[in-house]
Coordinates of N, CA and C in Angstrom, one line a residue:
M156 N 4.4 16.6 -18.2 CA 5.2 15.5 -17.6 C 4.2 14.4 -17.3
K157 N 4.6 13.2 -17.5 CA 3.7 12.0 -17.2 C 3.7 11.9 -15.7
R158 N 2.5 11.7 -15.2 CA 2.3 11.6 -13.7 C 2.6 10.2 -13.3
L159 N 3.5 10.0 -12.4 CA 3.9 8.7 -11.9 C 2.8 8.2 -10.9
L160 N 2.5 7.0 -11.0 CA 1.5 6.5 -10.0 C 2.2 5.5 -9.1
F161 N 2.4 5.9 -7.9 CA 3.1 5.0 -6.9 C 2.2 4.6 -5.9
F162 N 2.4 3.4 -5.3 CA 1.6 2.9 -4.3 C 2.3 2.5 -3.1
P163 N 1.7 2.2 -2.0 CA 1.9 2.5 -0.7 C 3.4 2.5 -0.2
F164 N 3.8 3.6 0.1 CA 5.1 3.7 0.8 C 4.7 4.4 2.1
L165 N 5.1 3.8 3.2 CA 4.7 4.2 4.5 C 5.8 4.6 5.4
F166 N 5.7 5.7 6.0 CA 6.7 6.1 7.0 C 5.9 6.3 8.3
L167 N 6.1 5.6 9.3 CA 5.3 5.6 10.5 C 5.7 6.7 11.5
N168 N 4.8 7.5 11.9 CA 5.1 8.6 12.8 C 4.5 8.3 14.2
F169 N 4.8 7.2 14.7 CA 4.4 6.8 16.1 C 5.4 5.9 16.7
A170 N 5.3 5.8 18.0 CA 6.3 4.9 18.7 C 6.2 3.5 18.2
C171 N 7.3 2.9 17.8 CA 7.3 1.5 17.2 C 7.2 0.5 18.4
S172 N 6.5 -0.5 18.1 CA 6.5 -1.6 19.1 C 7.7 -2.5 18.8
Q173 N 8.1 -3.4 19.7 CA 9.2 -4.3 19.4 C 8.9 -5.3 18.3
S174 N 7.6 -5.5 18.0 CA 7.2 -6.4 17.0 C 7.1 -5.8 15.6
D175 N 7.2 -4.5 15.5 CA 7.2 -3.8 14.2 C 8.5 -4.2 13.4
V176 N 8.4 -4.3 12.1 CA 9.5 -4.7 11.3 C 9.7 -3.7 10.1
K177 N 10.9 -3.3 9.9 CA 11.2 -2.5 8.7 C 11.6 -3.4 7.6
F178 N 11.2 -3.1 6.4 CA 11.5 -3.9 5.2 C 11.5 -5.4 5.3
P179 N 10.3 -5.9 5.7 CA 10.2 -7.4 5.8 C 10.4 -8.0 4.4
E180 N 10.8 -9.3 4.4 CA 10.9 -10.0 3.1 C 9.6 -10.3 2.5
K181 N 9.5 -10.3 1.2 CA 8.2 -10.6 0.5 C 7.5 -11.9 1.0
K182 N 8.3 -12.9 1.2 CA 7.8 -14.2 1.6 C 7.2 -14.1 3.0
E183 N 7.5 -13.0 3.7 CA 6.9 -12.9 5.1 C 5.6 -12.1 5.1
V184 N 5.3 -11.5 3.9 CA 4.1 -10.7 3.9 C 3.1 -11.1 2.8
L185 N 3.5 -11.8 1.7 CA 2.7 -12.1 0.6 C 2.6 -13.6 0.4
T186 N 1.4 -14.1 -0.1 CA 1.3 -15.5 -0.4 C 2.3 -15.9 -1.4
S187 N 2.7 -17.2 -1.5 CA 3.7 -17.7 -2.4 C 3.4 -17.4 -3.9
E188 N 2.1 -17.4 -4.3 CA 1.8 -17.1 -5.7 C 2.1 -15.7 -6.1
F189 N 2.3 -14.7 -5.1 CA 2.6 -13.3 -5.4 C 4.0 -12.9 -5.0
S190 N 4.6 -13.6 -4.1 CA 5.9 -13.2 -3.5 C 7.0 -13.1 -4.5
G191 N 6.9 -13.7 -5.7 CA 7.9 -13.7 -6.7 C 7.8 -12.5 -7.6
F192 N 6.8 -11.7 -7.6 CA 6.6 -10.6 -8.4 C 7.5 -9.4 -7.9
E193 N 8.2 -8.8 -8.8 CA 9.1 -7.6 -8.5 C 8.3 -6.4 -8.2
N194 N 7.0 -6.3 -8.5 CA 6.2 -5.1 -8.3 C 5.9 -4.8 -6.8
F195 N 6.1 -5.8 -5.9 CA 5.8 -5.6 -4.5 C 7.1 -5.2 -3.7
F196 N 7.0 -4.1 -3.0 CA 8.1 -3.6 -2.2 C 7.6 -3.5 -0.7
P197 N 7.8 -4.6 0.1 CA 7.4 -4.5 1.5 C 8.1 -3.5 2.3
L198 N 7.4 -2.6 2.9 CA 8.1 -1.5 3.6 C 8.1 -1.7 5.1
A199 N 7.0 -2.2 5.6 CA 6.9 -2.4 7.1 C 5.8 -3.4 7.5
T200 N 5.9 -3.9 8.6 CA 4.9 -4.7 9.2 C 4.7 -4.1 10.6
I201 N 3.4 -3.7 10.8 CA 3.2 -2.9 12.1 C 2.2 -3.6 13.0
D202 N 2.4 -3.5 14.2 CA 1.6 -4.0 15.3 C 0.6 -2.9 15.7
V203 N -0.7 -3.1 15.5 CA -1.7 -2.1 15.8 C -2.6 -2.7 16.9
S204 N -2.1 -3.5 17.8 CA -2.9 -4.0 18.8 C -3.5 -3.0 19.7
D205 N -2.8 -1.8 19.7 CA -3.4 -0.7 20.5 C -4.7 -0.2 20.0
K206 N -5.1 -0.6 18.8 CA -6.4 -0.3 18.2 C -7.3 -1.5 18.3
G207 N -6.9 -2.5 19.0 CA -7.7 -3.7 19.2 C -7.6 -4.6 18.0
I208 N -6.6 -4.5 17.2 CA -6.4 -5.3 16.0 C -5.4 -6.4 16.3
K209 N -5.8 -7.6 16.1 CA -4.8 -8.7 16.4 C -3.9 -9.0 15.2
D210 N -4.4 -8.8 13.9 CA -3.6 -9.0 12.7 C -2.5 -8.0 12.6
K211 N -1.4 -8.4 12.1 CA -0.3 -7.5 11.8 C -0.7 -6.8 10.5
I212 N -0.4 -5.5 10.4 CA -0.7 -4.8 9.1 C 0.6 -4.7 8.3
H213 N 0.6 -5.3 7.1 CA 1.8 -5.2 6.3 C 1.6 -4.0 5.3
I214 N 2.6 -3.1 5.3 CA 2.5 -2.0 4.4 C 3.4 -2.3 3.2
I215 N 2.8 -2.3 2.0 CA 3.5 -2.8 0.8 C 3.3 -1.7 -0.3
F216 N 4.4 -1.3 -0.9 CA 4.4 -0.4 -2.1 C 4.2 -1.3 -3.3
V217 N 3.2 -1.0 -4.1 CA 2.9 -1.8 -5.3 C 3.1 -0.8 -6.5
S218 N 4.0 -1.3 -7.4 CA 4.2 -0.5 -8.7 C 3.4 -1.1 -9.8
F219 N 2.4 -0.4 -10.2 CA 1.6 -0.9 -11.3 C 2.0 -0.2 -12.6
N220 N 1.7 -0.8 -13.7 CA 1.9 -0.2 -15.0 C 0.8 0.8 -15.3
Y221 N 1.1 2.1 -15.0 CA 0.1 3.1 -15.2 C -0.2 3.4 -16.7
N222 N -1.4 3.2 -17.1 CA -1.7 3.3 -18.5 C -2.7 4.4 -18.8
G223 N -3.0 5.2 -17.8 CA -4.0 6.3 -17.9 C -5.4 5.9 -17.6
K224 N -5.6 4.6 -17.4 CA -6.9 4.1 -17.0 C -6.9 3.8 -15.5
E225 N -7.9 4.3 -14.8 CA -8.0 4.0 -13.4 C -8.6 2.7 -13.1
N226 N -9.6 2.3 -13.9 CA -10.3 1.0 -13.7 C -10.0 0.1 -14.9
D227 N -9.8 -1.2 -14.6 CA -9.7 -2.1 -15.7 C -10.1 -3.5 -15.3
E228 N -10.0 -4.4 -16.2 CA -10.5 -5.8 -15.9 C -9.6 -6.5 -14.9
N229 N -8.5 -6.0 -14.6 CA -7.6 -6.7 -13.7 C -7.9 -6.5 -12.2
F230 N -8.9 -5.6 -11.9 CA -9.3 -5.3 -10.6 C -10.7 -5.7 -10.4
P231 N -11.1 -6.0 -9.1 CA -12.5 -6.3 -8.9 C -13.4 -5.0 -9.1
K232 N -14.6 -5.2 -9.2 CA -15.6 -4.1 -9.3 C -15.3 -3.1 -8.2
N233 N -15.3 -1.8 -8.6 CA -15.1 -0.6 -7.7 C -13.7 -0.5 -7.1
E234 N -12.7 -1.2 -7.7 CA -11.3 -1.1 -7.3 C -10.5 -0.7 -8.6
S235 N -9.3 -0.2 -8.3 CA -8.4 0.3 -9.3 C -7.0 0.3 -8.7
M236 N -6.1 0.9 -9.5 CA -4.7 1.1 -9.0 C -4.6 2.0 -7.9
G237 N -5.6 2.9 -7.7 CA -5.6 3.8 -6.6 C -6.6 3.5 -5.5
N238 N -7.1 2.3 -5.6 CA -8.1 1.8 -4.6 C -8.1 0.3 -4.6
F239 N -7.2 -0.4 -3.9 CA -7.1 -1.8 -4.0 C -7.0 -2.5 -2.6
T240 N -7.2 -3.8 -2.6 CA -7.3 -4.6 -1.4 C -6.4 -5.8 -1.4
F241 N -6.0 -6.1 -0.1 CA -5.3 -7.4 0.1 C -6.2 -8.2 1.1
K242 N -6.4 -9.4 0.8 CA -7.1 -10.3 1.8 C -6.1 -10.9 2.7
I243 N -6.4 -10.9 4.0 CA -5.5 -11.5 5.0 C -5.8 -13.0 5.1
Q244 N -4.8 -13.8 4.8 CA -5.0 -15.3 4.9 C -4.8 -15.8 6.3
E245 N -5.2 -17.0 6.6 CA -5.1 -17.6 7.9 C -3.7 -17.5 8.5
N246 N -2.7 -17.6 7.7 CA -1.3 -17.5 8.1 C -0.8 -16.1 8.3
G247 N -1.7 -15.1 8.0 CA -1.3 -13.7 8.2 C -0.7 -13.1 6.9
L248 N -0.5 -13.9 5.9 CA 0.1 -13.4 4.6 C -1.1 -12.7 3.8
Y249 N -0.6 -11.8 2.9 CA -1.6 -11.0 2.1 C -1.7 -11.7 0.7
K250 N -2.9 -11.6 0.2 CA -3.2 -12.0 -1.2 C -4.0 -10.9 -1.8
P251 N -3.4 -10.3 -2.9 CA -4.2 -9.2 -3.5 C -5.5 -9.7 -4.1
T252 N -6.5 -8.8 -4.2 CA -7.7 -9.2 -4.9 C -7.6 -8.9 -6.4
F253 N -6.6 -8.1 -6.8 CA -6.4 -7.9 -8.2 C -5.7 -9.1 -8.8
S254 N -5.8 -9.2 -10.2 CA -5.2 -10.3 -10.9 C -3.7 -10.1 -11.1
K255 N -3.0 -11.2 -11.4 CA -1.6 -11.1 -11.7 C -1.3 -10.3 -12.9
N256 N -2.3 -10.2 -13.8 CA -2.1 -9.4 -15.0 C -2.0 -7.9 -14.7
A257 N -2.5 -7.5 -13.5 CA -2.3 -6.1 -13.1 C -0.9 -5.7 -12.8
L258 N 0.0 -6.7 -12.7 CA 1.4 -6.5 -12.4 C 2.3 -6.5 -13.6
K259 N 1.7 -6.7 -14.8 CA 2.6 -6.7 -16.0 C 3.1 -5.3 -16.2
I260 N 4.4 -5.2 -16.6 CA 5.0 -3.9 -16.9 C 5.4 -3.9 -18.4
D261 N 4.9 -3.0 -19.1 CA 5.2 -2.9 -20.5 C 6.4 -1.9 -20.8
K262 N 6.9 -1.9 -22.0 CA 8.0 -1.1 -22.3 C 7.8 0.4 -22.0
S263 N 6.6 0.9 -22.2 CA 6.4 2.3 -22.0 C 6.5 2.7 -20.6
Y264 N 6.3 1.8 -19.7 CA 6.4 2.1 -18.2 C 7.6 1.5 -17.5
E265 N 8.4 0.8 -18.3 CA 9.6 0.1 -17.7 C 10.5 1.1 -17.0
K266 N 10.8 2.2 -17.5 CA 11.7 3.1 -16.9 C 11.2 3.6 -15.5
Y267 N 9.9 3.8 -15.4 CA 9.3 4.2 -14.1 C 9.4 3.1 -13.1
F268 N 9.1 1.9 -13.6 CA 9.2 0.7 -12.7 C 10.7 0.6 -12.2
I269 N 11.6 0.8 -13.0 CA 13.1 0.7 -12.6 C 13.4 1.8 -11.6
E270 N 12.8 3.0 -11.8 CA 13.0 4.1 -10.8 C 12.4 3.7 -9.5
N271 N 11.2 3.1 -9.5 CA 10.6 2.7 -8.2 C 11.5 1.7 -7.5
K272 N 12.0 0.8 -8.2 CA 12.8 -0.3 -7.6 C 14.1 0.3 -7.0
K273 N 14.7 1.3 -7.8 CA 15.9 1.9 -7.3 C 15.7 2.7 -6.0
M274 N 14.5 3.4 -5.9 CA 14.2 4.2 -4.7 C 14.0 3.2 -3.5
Y275 N 13.3 2.1 -3.8 CA 13.1 1.2 -2.7 C 14.4 0.6 -2.2
L276 N 15.2 0.1 -3.2 CA 16.5 -0.5 -2.8 C 17.4 0.4 -2.0
K277 N 17.4 1.7 -2.5 CA 18.2 2.7 -1.8 C 17.7 2.9 -0.4
A278 N 16.4 3.1 -0.2 CA 15.8 3.2 1.2 C 16.2 2.0 2.0
K279 N 16.0 0.8 1.5 CA 16.3 -0.4 2.2 C 17.8 -0.5 2.6
S280 N 18.7 -0.2 1.6 CA 20.1 -0.3 1.9 C 20.6 0.7 2.9
E281 N 19.9 1.8 3.0 CA 20.2 2.9 4.0 C 19.5 2.6 5.3
N282 N 18.7 1.5 5.3 CA 18.0 1.2 6.5 C 17.1 2.4 7.0
K283 N 16.5 3.0 6.0 CA 15.7 4.2 6.3 C 14.7 4.0 7.3
N284 N 14.5 4.9 8.2 CA 13.5 4.7 9.2 C 12.1 4.9 8.6
V285 N 11.4 3.8 8.3 CA 10.1 3.8 7.7 C 9.0 4.1 8.7
F286 N 9.4 4.3 10.0 CA 8.4 4.6 11.0 C 8.4 6.0 11.4
E287 N 8.8 6.9 10.5 CA 9.0 8.3 10.8 C 7.9 9.2 10.4
F288 N 7.2 8.9 9.3 CA 6.3 9.9 8.7 C 4.8 9.6 8.7
I289 N 4.4 8.5 9.4 CA 3.0 8.2 9.3 C 2.2 9.2 10.2
E290 N 1.0 9.5 9.7 CA 0.1 10.3 10.5 C -1.0 9.4 11.0
K291 N -1.1 9.2 12.3 CA -2.0 8.3 12.9 C -3.1 9.1 13.6
F292 N -4.1 9.5 12.9 CA -5.2 10.3 13.4 C -6.3 9.3 13.9
D293 N -7.3 9.8 14.6 CA -8.5 9.0 14.9 C -9.3 8.7 13.7
E294 N -9.4 9.8 12.8 CA -10.1 9.7 11.6 C -9.2 10.1 10.4
P295 N -9.4 9.7 9.2 CA -8.6 10.1 8.1 C -8.7 11.6 7.8
Q296 N -7.7 12.3 7.5 CA -7.7 13.7 7.1 C -7.7 13.7 5.5
W297 N -8.9 13.5 5.0 CA -9.0 13.3 3.5 C -8.5 14.5 2.7
W298 N -7.8 14.3 1.6 CA -7.4 15.3 0.7 C -8.6 15.7 -0.2
Q299 N -9.5 14.8 -0.4 CA -10.6 15.0 -1.3 C -11.8 14.5 -0.5
A300 N -12.8 13.9 -1.2 CA -14.0 13.4 -0.6 C -13.7 12.2 0.3
D301 N -14.5 11.9 1.3 CA -14.5 10.8 2.2 C -14.7 9.5 1.3
E302 N -13.7 8.6 1.4 CA -13.8 7.3 0.7 C -13.6 6.1 1.6
T303 N -14.1 6.3 2.9 CA -14.0 5.2 3.8 C -14.7 3.9 3.3
P304 N -13.9 2.8 3.2 CA -14.5 1.6 2.6 C -15.5 1.0 3.6
I305 N -16.4 0.2 3.0 CA -17.5 -0.5 3.7 C -17.3 -2.0 3.5
N306 N -17.5 -2.8 4.6 CA -17.3 -4.2 4.5 C -18.6 -4.9 4.0
S307 N -18.6 -6.2 3.9 CA -19.7 -7.0 3.4 C -21.0 -6.9 4.2
K308 N -20.8 -6.4 5.5 CA -22.0 -6.3 6.3 C -22.5 -4.8 6.4
G309 N -21.9 -4.0 5.5 CA -22.3 -2.6 5.5 C -21.6 -1.7 6.6
E310 N -20.6 -2.2 7.2 CA -19.9 -1.5 8.3 C -18.6 -0.8 7.8
K311 N -18.2 0.3 8.4 CA -17.0 0.9 7.9 C -15.8 0.2 8.3
F312 N -14.8 0.2 7.5 CA -13.5 -0.4 7.8 C -12.9 0.5 8.9
K313 N -11.9 0.0 9.6 CA -11.2 0.7 10.7 C -10.0 1.4 10.1
F314 N -10.0 2.7 10.3 CA -8.8 3.5 9.8 C -7.6 3.2 10.6
I315 N -6.5 2.9 9.9 CA -5.2 2.6 10.5 C -4.2 3.8 10.5
C316 N -4.0 4.4 9.3 CA -3.0 5.4 9.2 C -3.1 6.1 7.8
Q317 N -2.4 7.2 7.7 CA -2.2 7.8 6.4 C -0.8 8.4 6.2
F318 N -0.4 8.6 5.0 CA 1.0 9.1 4.8 C 1.0 9.7 3.4
E319 N 2.0 10.5 3.2 CA 2.2 11.2 1.9 C 3.4 10.6 1.2
M320 N 3.2 10.1 0.0 CA 4.3 9.4 -0.7 C 5.4 10.4 -1.1
Y321 N 5.2 11.7 -1.1 CA 6.2 12.6 -1.5 C 7.5 12.4 -0.6
N322 N 7.3 11.9 0.6 CA 8.5 11.8 1.5 C 9.6 10.9 0.9
I323 N 9.2 10.0 -0.1 CA 10.2 9.1 -0.7 C 10.2 9.2 -2.2
F324 N 9.0 9.2 -2.8 CA 8.8 9.0 -4.2 C 8.6 10.3 -5.0
N325 N 8.6 11.4 -4.3 CA 8.4 12.7 -5.0 C 7.1 12.7 -5.8
D326 N 6.1 12.0 -5.2 CA 4.8 12.0 -5.9 C 3.8 12.6 -4.9
D327 N 3.0 13.5 -5.3 CA 2.1 14.2 -4.4 C 0.8 13.4 -4.3
C328 N 0.9 12.3 -3.5 CA -0.2 11.5 -3.3 C -0.4 11.1 -1.8
G329 N -1.6 11.2 -1.3 CA -1.9 10.8 0.0 C -2.4 9.3 0.0
V330 N -1.9 8.5 0.9 CA -2.4 7.1 1.0 C -3.0 6.9 2.3
F331 N -4.2 6.3 2.3 CA -5.0 6.0 3.5 C -5.2 4.5 3.6
V332 N -4.8 4.0 4.8 CA -4.8 2.5 5.0 C -5.9 2.2 6.0
F333 N -6.8 1.2 5.6 CA -7.9 0.7 6.4 C -7.8 -0.8 6.6
Y334 N -8.5 -1.2 7.6 CA -8.5 -2.6 8.0 C -9.9 -3.1 8.3
D335 N -10.3 -4.3 8.0 CA -11.6 -4.8 8.4 C -11.4 -6.2 8.9
E336 N -11.8 -6.4 10.1 CA -11.7 -7.7 10.8 C -12.7 -8.7 10.2
T337 N -13.9 -8.2 9.9 CA -15.0 -9.1 9.4 C -14.6 -9.8 8.1
D338 N -14.1 -9.1 7.2 CA -13.8 -9.6 5.9 C -12.3 -10.0 5.8
K339 N -11.5 -9.7 6.8 CA -10.1 -9.9 6.9 C -9.4 -9.3 5.7
E340 N -9.5 -7.9 5.6 CA -9.0 -7.2 4.4 C -8.3 -5.9 4.9
V341 N -7.3 -5.6 4.1 CA -6.6 -4.3 4.3 C -6.7 -3.6 2.9
K342 N -7.2 -2.3 3.0 CA -7.5 -1.6 1.8 C -6.6 -0.3 1.8
Y343 N -6.1 0.0 0.6 CA -5.3 1.2 0.3 C -6.1 2.1 -0.6
I344 N -6.3 3.4 -0.1 CA -7.0 4.4 -0.9 C -6.0 5.5 -1.2
H345 N -5.9 6.0 -2.4 CA -5.0 7.0 -2.8 C -5.8 8.3 -3.3
Q346 N -5.3 9.4 -2.8 CA -5.9 10.7 -3.2 C -4.8 11.6 -3.6
Y347 N -5.1 12.5 -4.6 CA -4.1 13.5 -5.1 C -4.6 14.8 -4.7
D348 N -3.6 15.7 -4.4 CA -3.9 17.1 -4.0 C -4.3 17.9 -5.2

């Protein structure tokens, strides 16, 4: 069976603050040049000021055209569909570091993309509690080797949360979310069991 590659779906397992938002609109989380793409499914915007972070963290599911290659020319060096970054703009919106070409869906992947979209729309229409399943540890509970990202000054990113995509997408993938104030970036790392 073809392995489906799904990207960040977050269910938060902690008390929500009043400023947390379920299923924010794309224009509220992405820059205008990316908010029109159907590949982005905004799941939540969370307030992590309890960790000393002033920026809101937008959790976005990204559906890529999985072609069996982890790295390609559409991602910056050392990034891939399973390890990608959003730059936080001055207005708080996210801009991916990968190119728009990474979002192209071809015929061979179209049915999986449609499944992703259906799952997202179903969860959104049911107003699913996306704040239910996050695991908020002090440190990531890696499924494989430690992949804590490092910023431009050689410092570790701050760990935000982790979650298992099986809760919605039936994909056995752990997602680890990190934030860096210096470079104003949010990074998603995916590991398989």
